[in-house]
Coordinates of C-alpha atoms in Angstrom, one line a residue:
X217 CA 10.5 20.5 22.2
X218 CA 9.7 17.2 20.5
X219 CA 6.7 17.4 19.1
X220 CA 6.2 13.7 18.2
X221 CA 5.6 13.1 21.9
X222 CA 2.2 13.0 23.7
X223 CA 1.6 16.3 26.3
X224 CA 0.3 19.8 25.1
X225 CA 1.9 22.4 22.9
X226 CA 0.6 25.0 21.5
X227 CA 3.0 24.2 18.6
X228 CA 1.2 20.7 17.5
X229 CA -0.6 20.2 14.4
X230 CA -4.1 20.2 14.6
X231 CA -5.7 17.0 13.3
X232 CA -7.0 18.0 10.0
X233 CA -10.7 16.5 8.6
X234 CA -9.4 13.4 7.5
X235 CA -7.2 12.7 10.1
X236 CA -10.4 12.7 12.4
X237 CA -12.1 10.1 9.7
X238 CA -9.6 8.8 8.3
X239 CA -10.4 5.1 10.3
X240 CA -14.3 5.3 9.8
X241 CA -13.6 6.6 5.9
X242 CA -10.6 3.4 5.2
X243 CA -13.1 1.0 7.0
X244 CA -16.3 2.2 5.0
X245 CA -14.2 2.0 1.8
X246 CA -12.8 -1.9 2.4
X247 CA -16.6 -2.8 3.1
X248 CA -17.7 -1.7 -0.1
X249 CA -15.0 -2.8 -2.3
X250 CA -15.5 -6.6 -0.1
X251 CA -19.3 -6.2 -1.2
X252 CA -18.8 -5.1 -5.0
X253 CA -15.7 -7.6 -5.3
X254 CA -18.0 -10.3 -3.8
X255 CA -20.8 -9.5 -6.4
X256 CA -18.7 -9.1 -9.2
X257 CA -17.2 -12.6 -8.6
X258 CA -20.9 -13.7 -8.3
X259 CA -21.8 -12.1 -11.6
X260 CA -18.6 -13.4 -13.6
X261 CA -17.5 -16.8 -12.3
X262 CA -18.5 -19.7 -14.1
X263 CA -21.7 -21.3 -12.4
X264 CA -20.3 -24.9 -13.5
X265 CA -17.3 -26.5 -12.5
X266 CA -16.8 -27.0 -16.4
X267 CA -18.2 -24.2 -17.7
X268 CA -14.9 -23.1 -19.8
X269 CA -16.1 -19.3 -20.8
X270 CA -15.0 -17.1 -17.9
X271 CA -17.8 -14.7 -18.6
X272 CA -20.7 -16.9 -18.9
X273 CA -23.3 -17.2 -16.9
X274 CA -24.7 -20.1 -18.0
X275 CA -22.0 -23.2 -18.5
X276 CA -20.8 -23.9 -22.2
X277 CA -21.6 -27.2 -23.8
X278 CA -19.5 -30.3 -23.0
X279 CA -16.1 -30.3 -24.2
X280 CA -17.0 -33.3 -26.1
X281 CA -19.5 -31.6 -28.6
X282 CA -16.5 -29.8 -30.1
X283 CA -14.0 -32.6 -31.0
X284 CA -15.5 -33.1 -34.4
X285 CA -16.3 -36.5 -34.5
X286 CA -12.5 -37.3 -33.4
X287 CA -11.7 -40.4 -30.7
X288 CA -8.4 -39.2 -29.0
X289 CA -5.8 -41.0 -27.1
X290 CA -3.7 -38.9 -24.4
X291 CA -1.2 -39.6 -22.0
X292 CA 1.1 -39.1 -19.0
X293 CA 4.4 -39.2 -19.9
X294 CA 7.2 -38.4 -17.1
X295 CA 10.9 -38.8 -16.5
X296 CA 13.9 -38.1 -18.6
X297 CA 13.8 -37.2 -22.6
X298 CA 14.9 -41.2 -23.1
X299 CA 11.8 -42.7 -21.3
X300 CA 9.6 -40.0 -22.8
X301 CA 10.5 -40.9 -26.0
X302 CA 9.4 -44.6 -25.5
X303 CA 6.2 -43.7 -23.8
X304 CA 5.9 -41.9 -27.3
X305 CA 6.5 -45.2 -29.1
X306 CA 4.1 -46.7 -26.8
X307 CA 1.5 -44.6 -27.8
X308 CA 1.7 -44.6 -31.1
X309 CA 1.1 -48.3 -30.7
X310 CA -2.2 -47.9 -28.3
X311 CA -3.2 -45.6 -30.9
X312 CA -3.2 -47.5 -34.2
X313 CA -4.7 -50.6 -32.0
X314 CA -7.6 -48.5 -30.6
X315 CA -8.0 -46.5 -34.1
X316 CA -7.5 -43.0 -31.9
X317 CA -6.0 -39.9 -32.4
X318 CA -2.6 -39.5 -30.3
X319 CA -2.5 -36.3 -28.7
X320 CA 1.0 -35.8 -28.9
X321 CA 3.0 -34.0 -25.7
X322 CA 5.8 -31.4 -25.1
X323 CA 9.4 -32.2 -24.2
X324 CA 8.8 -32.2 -20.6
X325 CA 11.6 -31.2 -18.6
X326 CA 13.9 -33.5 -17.5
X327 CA 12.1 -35.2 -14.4
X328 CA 9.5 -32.2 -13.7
X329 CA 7.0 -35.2 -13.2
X330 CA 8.1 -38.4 -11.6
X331 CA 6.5 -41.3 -12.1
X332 CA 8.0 -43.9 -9.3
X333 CA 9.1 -47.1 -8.9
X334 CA 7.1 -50.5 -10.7
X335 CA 9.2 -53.0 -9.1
X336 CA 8.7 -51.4 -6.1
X337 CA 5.1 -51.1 -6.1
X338 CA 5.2 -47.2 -5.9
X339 CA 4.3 -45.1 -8.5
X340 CA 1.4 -42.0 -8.3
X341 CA -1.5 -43.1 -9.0
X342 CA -2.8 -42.5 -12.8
X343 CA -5.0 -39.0 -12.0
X344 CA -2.4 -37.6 -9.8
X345 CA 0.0 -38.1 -12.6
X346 CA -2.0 -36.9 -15.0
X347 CA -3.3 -34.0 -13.7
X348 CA 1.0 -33.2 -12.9
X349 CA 1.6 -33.6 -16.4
X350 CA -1.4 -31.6 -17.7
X351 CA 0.2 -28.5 -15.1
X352 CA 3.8 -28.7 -16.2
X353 CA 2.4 -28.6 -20.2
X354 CA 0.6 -25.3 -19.6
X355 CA 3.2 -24.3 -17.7
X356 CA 5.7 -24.6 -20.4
X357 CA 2.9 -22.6 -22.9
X358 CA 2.9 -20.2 -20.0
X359 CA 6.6 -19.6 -20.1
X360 CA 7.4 -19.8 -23.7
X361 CA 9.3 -22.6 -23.2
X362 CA 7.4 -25.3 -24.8
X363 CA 8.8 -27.5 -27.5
X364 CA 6.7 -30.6 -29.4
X365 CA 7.9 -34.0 -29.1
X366 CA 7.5 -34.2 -33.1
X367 CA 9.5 -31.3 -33.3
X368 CA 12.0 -33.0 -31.7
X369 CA 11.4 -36.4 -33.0
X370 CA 10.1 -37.3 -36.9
X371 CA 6.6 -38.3 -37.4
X372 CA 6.5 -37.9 -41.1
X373 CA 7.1 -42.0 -41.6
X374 CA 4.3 -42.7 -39.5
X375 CA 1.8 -40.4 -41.2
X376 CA 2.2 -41.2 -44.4
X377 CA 3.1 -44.8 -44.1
X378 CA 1.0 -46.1 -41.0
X379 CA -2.0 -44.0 -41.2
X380 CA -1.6 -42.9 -37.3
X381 CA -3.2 -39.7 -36.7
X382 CA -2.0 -36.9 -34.5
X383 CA -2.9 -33.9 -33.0
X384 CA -0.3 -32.0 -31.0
X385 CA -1.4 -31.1 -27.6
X386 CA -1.7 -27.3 -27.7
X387 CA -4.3 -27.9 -30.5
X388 CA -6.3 -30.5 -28.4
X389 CA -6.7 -28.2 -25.4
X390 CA -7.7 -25.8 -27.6
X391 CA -10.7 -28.0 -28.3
X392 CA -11.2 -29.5 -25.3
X393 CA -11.1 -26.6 -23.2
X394 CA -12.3 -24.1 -25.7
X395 CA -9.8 -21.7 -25.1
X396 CA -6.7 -20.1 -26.9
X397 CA -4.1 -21.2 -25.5
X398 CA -2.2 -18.0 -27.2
X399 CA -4.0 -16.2 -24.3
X400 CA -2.1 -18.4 -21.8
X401 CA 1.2 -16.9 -22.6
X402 CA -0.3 -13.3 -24.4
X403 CA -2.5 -11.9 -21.2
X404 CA -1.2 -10.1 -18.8
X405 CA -0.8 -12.3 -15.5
X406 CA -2.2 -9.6 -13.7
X407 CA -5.7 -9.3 -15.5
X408 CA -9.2 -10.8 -14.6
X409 CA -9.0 -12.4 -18.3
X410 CA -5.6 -14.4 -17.4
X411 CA -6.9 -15.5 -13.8
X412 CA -10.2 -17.0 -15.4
X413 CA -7.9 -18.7 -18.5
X414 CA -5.9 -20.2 -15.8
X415 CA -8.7 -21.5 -13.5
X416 CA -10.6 -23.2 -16.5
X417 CA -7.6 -24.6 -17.6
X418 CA -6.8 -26.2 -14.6
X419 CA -10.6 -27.3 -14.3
X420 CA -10.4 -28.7 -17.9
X421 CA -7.3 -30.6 -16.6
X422 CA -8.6 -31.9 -13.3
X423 CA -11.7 -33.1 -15.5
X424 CA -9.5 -34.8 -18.2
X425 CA -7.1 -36.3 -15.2
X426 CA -10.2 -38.2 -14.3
X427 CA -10.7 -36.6 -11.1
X428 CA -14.7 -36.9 -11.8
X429 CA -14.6 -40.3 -12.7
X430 CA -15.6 -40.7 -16.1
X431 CA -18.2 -38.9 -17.8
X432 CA -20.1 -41.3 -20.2
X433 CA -19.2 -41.5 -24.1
X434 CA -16.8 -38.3 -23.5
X435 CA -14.4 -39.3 -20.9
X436 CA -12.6 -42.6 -19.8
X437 CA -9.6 -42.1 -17.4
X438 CA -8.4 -45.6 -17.3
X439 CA -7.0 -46.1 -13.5
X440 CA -4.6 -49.3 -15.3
X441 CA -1.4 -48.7 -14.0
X442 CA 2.1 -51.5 -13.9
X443 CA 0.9 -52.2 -10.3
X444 CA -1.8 -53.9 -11.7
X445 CA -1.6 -54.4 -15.2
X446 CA 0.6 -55.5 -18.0
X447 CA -1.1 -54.3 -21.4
X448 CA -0.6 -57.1 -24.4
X449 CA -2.1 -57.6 -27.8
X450 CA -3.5 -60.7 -29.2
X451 CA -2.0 -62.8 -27.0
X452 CA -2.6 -63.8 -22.8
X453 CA -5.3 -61.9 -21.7
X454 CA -7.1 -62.4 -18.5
X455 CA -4.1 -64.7 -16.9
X456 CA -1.7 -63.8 -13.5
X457 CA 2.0 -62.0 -14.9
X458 CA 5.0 -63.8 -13.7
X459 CA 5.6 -61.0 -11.4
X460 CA 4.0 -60.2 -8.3
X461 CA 4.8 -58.2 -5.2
X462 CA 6.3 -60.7 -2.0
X463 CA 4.7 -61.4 0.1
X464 CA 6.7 -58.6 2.6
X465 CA 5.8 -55.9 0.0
X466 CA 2.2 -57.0 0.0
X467 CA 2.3 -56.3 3.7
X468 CA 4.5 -53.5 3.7
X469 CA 2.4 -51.8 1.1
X470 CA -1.2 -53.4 2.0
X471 CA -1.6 -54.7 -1.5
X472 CA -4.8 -56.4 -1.9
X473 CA -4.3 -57.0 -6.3
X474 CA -2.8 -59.0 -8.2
X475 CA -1.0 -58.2 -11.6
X476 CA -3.0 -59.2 -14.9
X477 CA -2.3 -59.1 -18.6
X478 CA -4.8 -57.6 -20.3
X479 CA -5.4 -57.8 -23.8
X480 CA -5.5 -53.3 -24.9
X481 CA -7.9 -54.1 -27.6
X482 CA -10.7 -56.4 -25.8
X483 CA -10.6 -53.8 -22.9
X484 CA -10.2 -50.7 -24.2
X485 CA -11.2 -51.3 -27.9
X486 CA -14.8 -51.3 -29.4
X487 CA -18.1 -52.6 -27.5
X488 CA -16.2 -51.4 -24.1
X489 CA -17.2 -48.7 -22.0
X490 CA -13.2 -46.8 -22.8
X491 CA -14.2 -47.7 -26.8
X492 CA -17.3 -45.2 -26.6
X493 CA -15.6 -42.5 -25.1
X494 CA -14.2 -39.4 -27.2
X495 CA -11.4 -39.4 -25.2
X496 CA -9.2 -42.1 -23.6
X497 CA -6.7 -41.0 -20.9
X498 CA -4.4 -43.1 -20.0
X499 CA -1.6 -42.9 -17.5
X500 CA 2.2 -43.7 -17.9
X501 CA 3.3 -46.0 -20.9
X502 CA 6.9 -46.7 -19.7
X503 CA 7.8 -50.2 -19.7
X504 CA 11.0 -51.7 -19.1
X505 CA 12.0 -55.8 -18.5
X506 CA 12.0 -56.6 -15.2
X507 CA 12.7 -60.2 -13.4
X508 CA 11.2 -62.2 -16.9
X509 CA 8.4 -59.7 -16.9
X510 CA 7.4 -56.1 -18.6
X511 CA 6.5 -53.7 -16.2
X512 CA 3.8 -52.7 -17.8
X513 CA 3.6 -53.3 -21.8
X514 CA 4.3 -56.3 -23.2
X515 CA 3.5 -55.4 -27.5
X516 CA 6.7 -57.2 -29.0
X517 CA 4.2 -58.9 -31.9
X518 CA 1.3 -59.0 -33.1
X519 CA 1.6 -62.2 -35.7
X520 CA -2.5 -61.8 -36.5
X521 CA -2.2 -58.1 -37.4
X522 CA -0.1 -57.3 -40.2
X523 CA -0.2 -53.2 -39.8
X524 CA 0.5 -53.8 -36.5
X525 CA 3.2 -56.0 -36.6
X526 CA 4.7 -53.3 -39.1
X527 CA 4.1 -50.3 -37.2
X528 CA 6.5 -52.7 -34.4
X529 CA 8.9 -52.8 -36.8
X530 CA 9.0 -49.2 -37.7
X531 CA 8.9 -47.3 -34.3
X532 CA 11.9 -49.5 -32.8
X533 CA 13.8 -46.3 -34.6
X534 CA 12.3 -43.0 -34.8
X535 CA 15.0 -40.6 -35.7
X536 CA 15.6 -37.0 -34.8
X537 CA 14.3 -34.0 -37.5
X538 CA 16.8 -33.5 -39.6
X539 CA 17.8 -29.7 -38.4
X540 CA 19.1 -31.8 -35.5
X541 CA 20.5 -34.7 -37.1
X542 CA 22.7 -33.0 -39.4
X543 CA 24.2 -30.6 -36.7
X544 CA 25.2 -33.6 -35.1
X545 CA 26.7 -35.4 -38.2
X546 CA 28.4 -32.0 -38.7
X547 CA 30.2 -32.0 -35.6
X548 CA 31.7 -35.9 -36.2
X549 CA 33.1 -34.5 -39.5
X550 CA 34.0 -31.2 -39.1
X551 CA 34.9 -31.1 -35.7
X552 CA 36.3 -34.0 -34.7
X553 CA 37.8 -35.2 -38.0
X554 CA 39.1 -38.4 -37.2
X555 CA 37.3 -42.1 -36.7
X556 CA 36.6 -42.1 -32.8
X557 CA 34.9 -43.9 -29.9
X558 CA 32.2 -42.5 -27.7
X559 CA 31.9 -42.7 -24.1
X560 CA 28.6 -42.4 -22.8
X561 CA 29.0 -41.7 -18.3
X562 CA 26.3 -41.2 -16.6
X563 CA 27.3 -40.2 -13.0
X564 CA 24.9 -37.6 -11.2
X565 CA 21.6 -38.9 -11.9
X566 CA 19.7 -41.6 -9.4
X567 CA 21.5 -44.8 -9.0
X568 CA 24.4 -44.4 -11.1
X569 CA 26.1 -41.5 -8.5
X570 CA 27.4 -44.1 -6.6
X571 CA 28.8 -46.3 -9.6
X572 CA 31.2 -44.3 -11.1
X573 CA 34.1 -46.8 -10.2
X574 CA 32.0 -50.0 -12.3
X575 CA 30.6 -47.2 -14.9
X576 CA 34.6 -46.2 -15.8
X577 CA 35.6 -50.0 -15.6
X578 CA 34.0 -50.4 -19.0
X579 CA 35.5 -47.2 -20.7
X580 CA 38.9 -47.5 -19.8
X581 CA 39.7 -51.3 -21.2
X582 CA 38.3 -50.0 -24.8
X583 CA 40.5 -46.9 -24.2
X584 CA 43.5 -49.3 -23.5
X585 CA 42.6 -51.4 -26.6
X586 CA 42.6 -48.8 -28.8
X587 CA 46.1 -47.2 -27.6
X588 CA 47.2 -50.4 -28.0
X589 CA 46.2 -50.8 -31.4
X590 CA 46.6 -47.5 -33.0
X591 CA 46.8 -44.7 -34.2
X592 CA 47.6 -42.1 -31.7
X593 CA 46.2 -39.8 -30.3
X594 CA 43.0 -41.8 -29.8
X595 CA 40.1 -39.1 -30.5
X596 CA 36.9 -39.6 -27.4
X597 CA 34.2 -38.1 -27.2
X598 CA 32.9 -37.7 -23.9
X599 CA 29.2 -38.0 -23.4
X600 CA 29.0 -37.0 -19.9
X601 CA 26.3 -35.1 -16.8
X602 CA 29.8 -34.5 -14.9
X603 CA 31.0 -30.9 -15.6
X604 CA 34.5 -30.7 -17.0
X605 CA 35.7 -28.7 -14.2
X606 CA 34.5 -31.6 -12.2
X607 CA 36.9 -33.9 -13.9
X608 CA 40.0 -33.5 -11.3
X609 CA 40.4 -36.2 -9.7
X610 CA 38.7 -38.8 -11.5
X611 CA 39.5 -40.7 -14.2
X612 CA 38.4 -38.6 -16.7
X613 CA 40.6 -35.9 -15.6
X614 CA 43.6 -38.0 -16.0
X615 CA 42.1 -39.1 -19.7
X616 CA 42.1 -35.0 -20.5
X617 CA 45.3 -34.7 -19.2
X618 CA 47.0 -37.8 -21.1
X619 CA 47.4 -35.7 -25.0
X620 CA 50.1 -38.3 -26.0
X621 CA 47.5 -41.2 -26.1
X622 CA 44.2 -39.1 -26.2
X623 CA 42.3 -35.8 -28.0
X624 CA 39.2 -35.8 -25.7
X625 CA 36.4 -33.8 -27.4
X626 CA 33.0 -32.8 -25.8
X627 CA 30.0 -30.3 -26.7
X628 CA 29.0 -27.8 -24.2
X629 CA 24.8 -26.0 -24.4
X630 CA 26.9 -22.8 -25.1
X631 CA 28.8 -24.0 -28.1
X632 CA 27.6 -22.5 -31.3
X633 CA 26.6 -25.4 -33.1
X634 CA 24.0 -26.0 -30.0
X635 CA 23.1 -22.8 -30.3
X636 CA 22.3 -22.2 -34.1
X637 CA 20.5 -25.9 -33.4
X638 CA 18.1 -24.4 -31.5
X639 CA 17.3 -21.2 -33.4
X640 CA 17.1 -23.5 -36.5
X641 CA 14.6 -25.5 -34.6
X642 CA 12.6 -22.5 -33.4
X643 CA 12.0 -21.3 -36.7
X644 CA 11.3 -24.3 -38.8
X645 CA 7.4 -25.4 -38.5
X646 CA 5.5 -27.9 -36.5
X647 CA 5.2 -31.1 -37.7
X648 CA 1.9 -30.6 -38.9
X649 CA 2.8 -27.8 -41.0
X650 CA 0.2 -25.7 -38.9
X651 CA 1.3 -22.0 -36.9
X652 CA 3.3 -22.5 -34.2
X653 CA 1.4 -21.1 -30.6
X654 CA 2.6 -19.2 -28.0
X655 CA 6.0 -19.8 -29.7
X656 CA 9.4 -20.3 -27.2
X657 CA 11.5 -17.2 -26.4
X658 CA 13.8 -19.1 -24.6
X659 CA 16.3 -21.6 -26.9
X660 CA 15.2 -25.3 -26.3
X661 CA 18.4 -27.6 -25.2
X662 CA 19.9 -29.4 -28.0
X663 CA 22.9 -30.8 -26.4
X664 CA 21.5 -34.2 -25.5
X665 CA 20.2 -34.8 -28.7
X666 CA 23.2 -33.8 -30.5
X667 CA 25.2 -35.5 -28.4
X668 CA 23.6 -38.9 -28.8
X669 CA 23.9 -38.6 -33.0
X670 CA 27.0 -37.8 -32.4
X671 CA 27.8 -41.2 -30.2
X672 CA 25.9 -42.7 -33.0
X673 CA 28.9 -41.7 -35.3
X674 CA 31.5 -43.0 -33.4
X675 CA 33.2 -45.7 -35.9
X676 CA 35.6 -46.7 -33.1
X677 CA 33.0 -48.1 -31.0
X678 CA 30.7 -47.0 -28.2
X679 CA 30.6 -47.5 -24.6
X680 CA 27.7 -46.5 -22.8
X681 CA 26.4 -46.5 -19.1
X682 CA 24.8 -49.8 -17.7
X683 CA 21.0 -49.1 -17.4
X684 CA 20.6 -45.9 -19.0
X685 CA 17.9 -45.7 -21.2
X686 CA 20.6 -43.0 -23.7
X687 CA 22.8 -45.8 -23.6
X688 CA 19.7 -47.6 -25.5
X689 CA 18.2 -44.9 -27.2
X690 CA 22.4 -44.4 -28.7
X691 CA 22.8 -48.5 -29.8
X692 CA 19.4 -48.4 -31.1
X693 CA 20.8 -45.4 -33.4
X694 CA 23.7 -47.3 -34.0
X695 CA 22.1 -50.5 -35.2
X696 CA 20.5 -48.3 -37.7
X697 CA 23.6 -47.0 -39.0
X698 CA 22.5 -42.9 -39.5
X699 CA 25.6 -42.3 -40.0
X700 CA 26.5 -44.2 -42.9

């Protein structure tokens, strides 16, 4: 007989005690872990929004009492490594105008944030932006993944020869938050102490992101973005910029503004409301020409401010640390061994994928001269998003296949001189000579980096993608010959 079905037997198992209770016992016991959770949430959570000591009852100081008498400037940047680094240049600029301390960002990854479209009239509006970039930084603490843009880039010049200050961003949150950020990736994710880190974190960030407004002489969020503003120093302030939205995009998008210039230091400088504030958060410095315009910064002189006009002169080039620059100047030497030209294709990313025809136009007539002219084989270097064992098919495939005319070299992220790179990188110090936090266990990627000095070798010459800001970034390297 079955005794899992219902009817009698004398052979069935008689319920035992806690069978009989075990209902009234479970439901007892979920009622007065619910009541105990409840008050123990009560007891520990902070009481204020910005209280940033998880076990406080009463809510800490204002962030702003702990910044030491520092002023500090921090931004938003967003897209690929190329725009981030002249956001960086924008904000060294903002910061030696508004005498501030730049609060320097990670590498973000490469379009984890999105900023939008100027031209377009669509673009996230600065908090929202702000508060994505803010995430995605502790995010990267939180995975060990997070790399300094002055450990990528070299500040040193700046320092010691501009007097711009810096503070890299770890360290800032430290203060403004009043946390260790070594907690953020030390706790375990499962523990009360981690949940509370991360909720006054993100509370710290919503705060800074200007989600409150601003808060007197510790906060300004400026809300200044390229659909209304084009930042200049000492010159039109005040006046209409030669671009402004049709007027089918001003219906389309119900846009009520108009685009100003605005002179940075007359609104954001001294006797303004952004000038008494500890901290100034801005939102995206990306600016690119567009239609006889900037989209957004227009600081190509400052003729009435000689340390100005200098600092212009010195951030058009800011070169790589040197761990990174002479892996790449290794690899022209010893690798490729021969003068060479450099082909920058861009092919996968936004609105080159459906270009490749015009973006290989440009590559193969200097290929042709060269083969032309002489010697053979003619050694490339292909600077390229395409995978190799994409290549069938298109020209490049046909280019790898031709070894009578050419010796096509590239550099994969799994090569060993990408490889040592990074661990070279990873065990160097910060820029500030201070000990690394929450250092990466994961190797940062060095192939775009190399690969650019390497372009920057090419004595051959270089052809590089129409629009891409690498292309710049690589001619910009080129003009100040880092090779020679």
């Amino acid at each position: 007989m079955d005794s899992s079905r219902g009817g009698s037997s004398k052979w069935r198992k008689r319920p035992t005690f806690l069978q009989y209770y075990r209902t009234p016992i479970l439901l007892a016991a979920v009622l007065i872990f619910a009541a105990l959770f409840i008050s123990s949430r009560t007891l520990v959570a902070p009481s204020h929004r910005f209280s940033f000591s998880p076990y406080s009852r009463q809510p800490n100081p204002s962030p702003c009492s702990k910044t030491l008498g520092d002023r500090f400037l921090w931004y938003a940047p967003h897209s690929g490594f190329s725009n981030q680094l002249a956001e960086l240049k924008n904000a060294v600029l903002m910061a030696a105008i508004l005498n501030r301390t730049l609060v320097v960002p990670p590498v973000l990854d490469h379009h984890a944030v999105a900023l939008g479209s100027c031209p377009k009239f669509r673009v996230l509006d600065p908090n929202d932006l702000r508060f994505r970039v803010w995430n995605h930084s502790i995010q990267l603490i939180r995975d060990r993944r997070y790399v300094s843009m002055a450990d990528i880039i070299d500040l040193s010049s700046l320092v010691s020869g501009s007097g711009v200050k810096f503070i890299d961003f770890r360290a800032f949150v430290s203060i403004w938050c009043g946390v260790n950020v070594n907690s953020a990736c030390n706790a375990d994710s499962s523990s009360s102490m981690q949940f509370y880190l991360l909720e006054n974190l993100k509370q710290c960030g919503s705060l800074l992101s200007g989600y409150d407004g601003n808060v007197a002489t510790c906060l300004f969020a400026s809300q200044e973005d390229c659909r209304t503003t084009v930042w200049t120093y000492q010159k039109e302030d005040g006046i209409l910029d030669s671009f402004q939205a049709d007027d089918e995009l001003r219906k389309k998008r119900k846009i009520s503004y108009l685009r100003k210039k605005k002179d940075v230091y007359k609104a954001l400088g001294p006797g303004t409301a952004a000038g008494s504030a500890t901290v100034l958060a801005l939102g995206s410095l990306f600016t690119a020409p567009y239609k006889g315009s900037q989209s957004h910064i227009d600081f190509q002189e400052a003729p009435s401010d000689q340390r100005i006009q200098s600092l212009i002169q010195k951030i058009e080039f800011l070169p790589f640390v040197s761990e990174i620059l002479n892996a790449g100047k290794r690899f022209a030497v010893q690798t490729i061994k021969a003068p060479f030209v450099c082909a920058q294709l861009r092919l996968l990313d936004g609105q080159f994928k459906n270009h490749w025809k015009s973006t290989f136009i440009g590559m193969k007539q200097k290929l042709d001269s060269l083969r032309k002219e002489g010697p053979l084989p003619v050694h490339v270097f292909v600077m390229t998003d395409l995978p190799r064992v994409n290549w069938t098919g298109s020209y490049l495939g046909d280019l790898a296949k031709d070894r009578n005319f050419f010796k096509v070299f590239v550099l994969r992220e799994e090569d060993e001189l990408v490889v040592q790179t990074a661990k070279k990188l990873l065990n160097s110090g910060s820029y500030d000579g201070g000990e690394r936090q929450c250092n990466a266990f994961s190797l940062p990627d060095m192939l775009l980096y190399l690969e650019e000095i390497i372009c920057s070798c090419a004595s051959l010459g270089f052809v590089g993608t129409s629009g891409s800001t690498i292309a710049e970034s690589i001619e910009i390297m080129r003009k100040n010959s880092i090779c020679s």
